[in-house]
Coordinates of C-alpha atoms (C1' of nucleotides) in Angstrom, one line a residue:
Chain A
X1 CA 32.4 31.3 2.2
X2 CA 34.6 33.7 3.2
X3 CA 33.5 35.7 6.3
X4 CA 35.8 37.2 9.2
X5 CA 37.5 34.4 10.5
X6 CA 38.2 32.4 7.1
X7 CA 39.3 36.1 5.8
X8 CA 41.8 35.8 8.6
X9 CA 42.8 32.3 7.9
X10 CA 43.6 33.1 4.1
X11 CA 45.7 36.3 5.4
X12 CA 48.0 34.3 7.8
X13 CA 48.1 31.8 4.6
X14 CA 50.1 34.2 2.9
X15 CA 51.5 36.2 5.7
X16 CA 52.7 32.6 7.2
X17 CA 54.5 31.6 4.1
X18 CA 56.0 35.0 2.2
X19 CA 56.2 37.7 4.9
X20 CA 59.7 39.4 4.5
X21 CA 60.3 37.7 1.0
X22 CA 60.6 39.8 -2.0
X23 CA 58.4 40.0 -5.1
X24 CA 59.7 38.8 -8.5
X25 CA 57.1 38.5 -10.5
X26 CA 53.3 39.5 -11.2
X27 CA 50.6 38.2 -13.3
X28 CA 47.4 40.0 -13.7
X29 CA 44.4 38.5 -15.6
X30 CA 43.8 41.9 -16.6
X31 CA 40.6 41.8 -18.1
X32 CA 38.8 39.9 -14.8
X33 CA 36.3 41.9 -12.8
X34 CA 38.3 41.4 -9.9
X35 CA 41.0 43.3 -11.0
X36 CA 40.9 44.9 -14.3
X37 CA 40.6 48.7 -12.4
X38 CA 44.1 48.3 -11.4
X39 CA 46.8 50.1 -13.8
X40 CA 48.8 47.0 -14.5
X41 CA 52.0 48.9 -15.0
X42 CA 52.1 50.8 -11.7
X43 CA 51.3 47.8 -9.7
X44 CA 54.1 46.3 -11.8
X45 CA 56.8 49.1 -11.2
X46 CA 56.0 49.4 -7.4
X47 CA 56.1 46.1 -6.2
X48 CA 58.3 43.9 -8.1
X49 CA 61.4 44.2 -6.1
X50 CA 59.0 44.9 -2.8
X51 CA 58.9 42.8 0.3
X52 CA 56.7 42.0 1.9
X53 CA 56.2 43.5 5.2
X54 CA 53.2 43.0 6.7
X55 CA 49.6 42.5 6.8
X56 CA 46.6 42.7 8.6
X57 CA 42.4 41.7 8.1
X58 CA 39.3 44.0 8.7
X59 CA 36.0 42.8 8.5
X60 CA 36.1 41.0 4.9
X61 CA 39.0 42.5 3.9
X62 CA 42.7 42.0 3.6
X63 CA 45.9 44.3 3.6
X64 CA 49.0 43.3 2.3
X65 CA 51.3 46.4 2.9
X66 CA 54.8 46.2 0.7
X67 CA 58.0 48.1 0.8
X68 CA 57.7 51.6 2.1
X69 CA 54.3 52.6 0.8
X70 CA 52.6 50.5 -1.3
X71 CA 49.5 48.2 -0.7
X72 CA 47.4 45.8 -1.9
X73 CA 44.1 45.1 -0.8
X74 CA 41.7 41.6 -1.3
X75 CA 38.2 41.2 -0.8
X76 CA 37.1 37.4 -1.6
X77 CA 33.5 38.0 -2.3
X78 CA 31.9 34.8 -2.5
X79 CA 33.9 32.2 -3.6
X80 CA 37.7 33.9 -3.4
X81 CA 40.6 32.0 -1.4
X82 CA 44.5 33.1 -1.4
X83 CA 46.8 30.3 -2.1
X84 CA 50.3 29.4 -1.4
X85 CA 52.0 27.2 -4.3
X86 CA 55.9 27.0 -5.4
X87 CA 57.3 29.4 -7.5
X88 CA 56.9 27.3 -11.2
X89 CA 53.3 27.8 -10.7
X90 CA 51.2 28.4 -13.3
X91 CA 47.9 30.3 -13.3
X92 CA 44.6 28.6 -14.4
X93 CA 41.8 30.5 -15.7
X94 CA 40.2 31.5 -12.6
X95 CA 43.9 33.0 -11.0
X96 CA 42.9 36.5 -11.5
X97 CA 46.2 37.4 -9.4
X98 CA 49.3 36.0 -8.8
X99 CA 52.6 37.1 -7.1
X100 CA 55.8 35.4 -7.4
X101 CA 58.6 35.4 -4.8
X102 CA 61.4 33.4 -5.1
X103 CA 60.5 30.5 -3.2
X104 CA 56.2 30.7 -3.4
X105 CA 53.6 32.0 -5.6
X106 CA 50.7 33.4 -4.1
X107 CA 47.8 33.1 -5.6
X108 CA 44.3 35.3 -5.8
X109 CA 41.5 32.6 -6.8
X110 CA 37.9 33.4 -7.7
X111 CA 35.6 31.6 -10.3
X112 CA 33.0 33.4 -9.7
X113 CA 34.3 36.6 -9.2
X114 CA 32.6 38.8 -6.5
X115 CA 36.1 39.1 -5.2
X116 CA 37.8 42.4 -5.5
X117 CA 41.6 43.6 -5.7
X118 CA 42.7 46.8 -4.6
X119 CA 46.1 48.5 -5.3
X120 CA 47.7 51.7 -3.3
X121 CA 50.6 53.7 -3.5
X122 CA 51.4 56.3 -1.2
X123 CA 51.6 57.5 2.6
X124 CA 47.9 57.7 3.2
X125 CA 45.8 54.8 3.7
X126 CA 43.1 54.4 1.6
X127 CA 39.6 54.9 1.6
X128 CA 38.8 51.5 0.5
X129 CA 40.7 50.2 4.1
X130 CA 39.6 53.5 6.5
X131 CA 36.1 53.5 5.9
X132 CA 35.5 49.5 7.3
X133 CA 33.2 50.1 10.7
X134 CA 35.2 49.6 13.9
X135 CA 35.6 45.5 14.7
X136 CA 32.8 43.6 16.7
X137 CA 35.6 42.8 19.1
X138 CA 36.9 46.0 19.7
X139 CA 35.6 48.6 22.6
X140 CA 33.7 50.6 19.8
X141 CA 31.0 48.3 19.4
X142 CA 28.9 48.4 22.2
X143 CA 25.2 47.4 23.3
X144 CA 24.0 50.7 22.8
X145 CA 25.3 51.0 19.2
X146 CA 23.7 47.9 18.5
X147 CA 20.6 48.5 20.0
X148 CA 20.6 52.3 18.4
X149 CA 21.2 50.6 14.8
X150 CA 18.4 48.2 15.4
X151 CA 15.7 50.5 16.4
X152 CA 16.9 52.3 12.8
X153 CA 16.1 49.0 11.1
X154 CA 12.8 48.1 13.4
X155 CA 10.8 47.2 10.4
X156 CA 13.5 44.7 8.9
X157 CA 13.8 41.2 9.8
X158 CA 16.8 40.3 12.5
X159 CA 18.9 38.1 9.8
X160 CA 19.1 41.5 7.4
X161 CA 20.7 43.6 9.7
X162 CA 22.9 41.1 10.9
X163 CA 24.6 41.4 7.9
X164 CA 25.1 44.7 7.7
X165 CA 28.3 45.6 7.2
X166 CA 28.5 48.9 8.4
X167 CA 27.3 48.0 12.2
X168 CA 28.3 44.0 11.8
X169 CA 31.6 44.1 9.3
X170 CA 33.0 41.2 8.8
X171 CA 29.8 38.9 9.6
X172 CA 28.5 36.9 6.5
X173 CA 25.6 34.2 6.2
X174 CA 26.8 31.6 8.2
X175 CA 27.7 33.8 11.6
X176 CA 24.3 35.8 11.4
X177 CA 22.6 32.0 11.4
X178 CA 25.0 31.2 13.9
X179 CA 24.6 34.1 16.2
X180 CA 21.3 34.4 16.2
X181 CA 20.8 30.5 16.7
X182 CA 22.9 31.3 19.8
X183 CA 21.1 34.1 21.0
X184 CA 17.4 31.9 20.3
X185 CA 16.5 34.3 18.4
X186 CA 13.9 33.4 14.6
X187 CA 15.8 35.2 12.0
X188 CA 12.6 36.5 10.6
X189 CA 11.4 38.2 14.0
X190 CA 12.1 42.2 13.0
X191 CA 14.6 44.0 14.5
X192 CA 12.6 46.3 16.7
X193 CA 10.8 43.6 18.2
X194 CA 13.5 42.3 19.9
X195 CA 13.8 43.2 23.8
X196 CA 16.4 44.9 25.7
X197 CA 17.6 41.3 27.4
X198 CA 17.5 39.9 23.9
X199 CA 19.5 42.7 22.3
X200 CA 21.7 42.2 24.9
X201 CA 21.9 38.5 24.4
X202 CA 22.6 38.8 20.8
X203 CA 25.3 41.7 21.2
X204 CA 27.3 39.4 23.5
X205 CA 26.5 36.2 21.0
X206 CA 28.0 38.4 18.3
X207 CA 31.1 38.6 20.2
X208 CA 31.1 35.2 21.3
X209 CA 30.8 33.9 17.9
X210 CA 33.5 36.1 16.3
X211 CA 36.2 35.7 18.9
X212 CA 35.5 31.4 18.3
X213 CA 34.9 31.7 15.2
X214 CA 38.8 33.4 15.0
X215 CA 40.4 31.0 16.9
X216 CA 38.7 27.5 15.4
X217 CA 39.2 28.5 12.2
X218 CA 42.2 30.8 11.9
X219 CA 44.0 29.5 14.8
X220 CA 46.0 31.4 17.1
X221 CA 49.3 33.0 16.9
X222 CA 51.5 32.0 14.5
X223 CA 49.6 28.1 14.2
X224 CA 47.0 27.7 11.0
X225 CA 45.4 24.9 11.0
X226 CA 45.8 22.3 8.0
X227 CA 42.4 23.6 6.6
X228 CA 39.2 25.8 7.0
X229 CA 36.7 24.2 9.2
X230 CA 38.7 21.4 10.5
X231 CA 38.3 23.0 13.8
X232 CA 35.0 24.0 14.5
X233 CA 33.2 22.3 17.1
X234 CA 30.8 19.6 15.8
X235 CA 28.3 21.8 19.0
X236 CA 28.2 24.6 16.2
X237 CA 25.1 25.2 14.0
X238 CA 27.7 25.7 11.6
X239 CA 28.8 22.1 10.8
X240 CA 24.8 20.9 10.5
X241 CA 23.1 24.0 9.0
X242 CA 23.5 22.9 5.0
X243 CA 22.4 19.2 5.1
X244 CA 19.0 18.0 4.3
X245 CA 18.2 16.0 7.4
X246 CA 20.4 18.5 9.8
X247 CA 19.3 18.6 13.2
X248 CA 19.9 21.4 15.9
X249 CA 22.7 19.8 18.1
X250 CA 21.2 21.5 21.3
X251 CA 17.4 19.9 21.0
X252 CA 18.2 17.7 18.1
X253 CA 15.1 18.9 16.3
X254 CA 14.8 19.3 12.3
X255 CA 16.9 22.5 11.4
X256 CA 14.6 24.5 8.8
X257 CA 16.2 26.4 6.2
X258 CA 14.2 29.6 4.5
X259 CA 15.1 32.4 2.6
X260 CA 14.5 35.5 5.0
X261 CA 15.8 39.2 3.9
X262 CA 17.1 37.4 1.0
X263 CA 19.2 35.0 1.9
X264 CA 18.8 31.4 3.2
X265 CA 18.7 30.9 6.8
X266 CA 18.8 28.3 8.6
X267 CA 17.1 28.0 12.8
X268 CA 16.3 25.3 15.1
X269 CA 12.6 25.4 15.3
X270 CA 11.7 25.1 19.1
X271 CA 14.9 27.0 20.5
X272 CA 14.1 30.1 18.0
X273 CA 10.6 31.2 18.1
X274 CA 8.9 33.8 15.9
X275 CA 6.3 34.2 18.8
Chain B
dG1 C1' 17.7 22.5 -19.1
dT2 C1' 16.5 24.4 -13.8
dG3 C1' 17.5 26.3 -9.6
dC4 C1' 20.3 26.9 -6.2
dT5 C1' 25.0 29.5 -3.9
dT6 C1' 28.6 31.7 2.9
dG7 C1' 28.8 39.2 -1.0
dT8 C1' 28.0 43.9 -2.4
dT9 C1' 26.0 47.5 -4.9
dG10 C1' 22.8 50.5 -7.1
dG11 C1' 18.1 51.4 -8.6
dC12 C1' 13.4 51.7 -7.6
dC13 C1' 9.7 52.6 -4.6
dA14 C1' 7.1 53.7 -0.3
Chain C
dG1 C1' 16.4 62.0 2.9
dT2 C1' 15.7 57.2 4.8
dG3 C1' 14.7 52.5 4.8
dG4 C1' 13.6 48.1 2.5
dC5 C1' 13.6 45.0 -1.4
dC6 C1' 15.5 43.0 -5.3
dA7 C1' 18.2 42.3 -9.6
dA8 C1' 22.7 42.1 -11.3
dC9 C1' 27.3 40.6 -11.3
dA10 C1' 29.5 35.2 -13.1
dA11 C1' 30.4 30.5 -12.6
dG12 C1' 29.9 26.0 -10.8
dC13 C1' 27.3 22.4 -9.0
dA14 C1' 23.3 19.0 -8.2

DNA sequence: GTGCTTGTTGGCCA
DNA sequence: GTGGCCAACAAGCA
């Protein structure tokens, strides 16, 4: 599930509840894929006794910086979520991570593990946080970058390049199906077909999309709402894209689902043409 | 048992 | 070298 905006909302989980409280304990499921590169004793020796200061979320990732230097990063893959439970919790099997303050334990979940964990000590910010593309909100991603990286990937279908991290970070499955079922744009159509007004159309749905998809699902400011996708809009693909029967809530016709550039996609048939 | 799954990477091939 | 496709990773669910 997790894709920019649920990313955020499991940050502010933790941030919300542990920010400024100090670690006591950690448990490592050391042998997990998630996490068995980390050196278990370092981590140990640098962060017990570390607060934590602050955090922040890039594309699919997660930074928890802790006392003067050291950092840990989380990448849910597909199935991760961060937990908040009181401090006499006790990890089940698929608790790959879990730090203990005094008053909470949070928790790094993932059964299926495509999650990752990194660890950091030091001044310089890692690679594993530096190299993440500049934000689809910020002033760095423009039309023409967009447009430049799809006439790169003309010969591959829309949907594929949508989720490319390195021009669209932080967009997964569901936004790519829900941007381009904004822009009325088929996910198969390839991405040098597309015209200028439609590349234009689908840069600004990207936008659109990210910036609502932040503030139904992560909330704003300091508010998180009670659970993921209790706030999103029943006027989104997104709430009508994975049943059998779903219907496009703009024409109301069928919603089709196929697997295109490898991964199932859902359109509206009507509203998103393949021409 | 089969066939799916909202992510990423590396290998193969054109 | 570049771009495109696909299997692999691992577990749960219908």
């Amino acid at each position: 599930m997790p894709e920019l905006a649920e990313v955020e909302f499991y940050r502010k989980r933790w941030a919300l509840a542990a920010t400024g409280e100090r670690v006591t304990r950690v448990e490592l499921n050391a042998d997990k894929r998630p996490v068995r590169h980390i050196a278990i004793r370092d981590a140990r020796r640098v962060l017990i006794g570390a607060k934590l200061v602050s955090s922040e979320t890039a594309a699919k990732q997660m930074l928890f910086r802790f006392g003067a230097d050291a950092r840990l990063g989380v990448h849910l893959g597909m199935t991760g979520e961060l937990i908040v439970a009181p401090s006499d919790f006790a990890p089940g099997r698929h608790d790959h991570l879990v730090l203990f303050t005094r008053q909470h334990a949070l928790v790094f979940r993932d059964p299926r593990m495509f999650g990752r964990i990194e660890f950091h000590d030091g001044p310089e910010e890692p690679s594993w946080w530096t190299r993440i593309a500049p934000p689809v909100l910020s002033p760095a991603f423009t039309r023409e970058a967009v447009g430049d990286f799809l006439r790169r990937r003309a010969r591959s279908p829309i949907k594929a390049v949508l989720l490319m991290q390195h021009r669209f970070p932080g967009i997964g499955n569901w936004m790519a199906d829900e941007i381009l079922w904004r822009a009325a744009i088929h996910p198969a159509r390839t991405a040098g077909a597309l015209s200028p007004d439609e590349v234009a159309t689908l840069w600004r749905a990207c936008r659109t999309v990210a910036r609502q998809a932040l503030d139904a699902i992560a909330g704003r400011g300091n508010q998180l709402p009670a659970d993921l996708n209790v706030g999103i809009p029943r006027s989104w693909l997104f709430l009508h894209r994975w049943s059998d029967g779903g219907r496009c809530p703009r024409t109301g016709a069928l919603l089709r689902r196929d697997t295109i550039g490898g991964r199932t996609s859902c359109w509206s048939p009507g509203r998103q043409r393949l021409q």
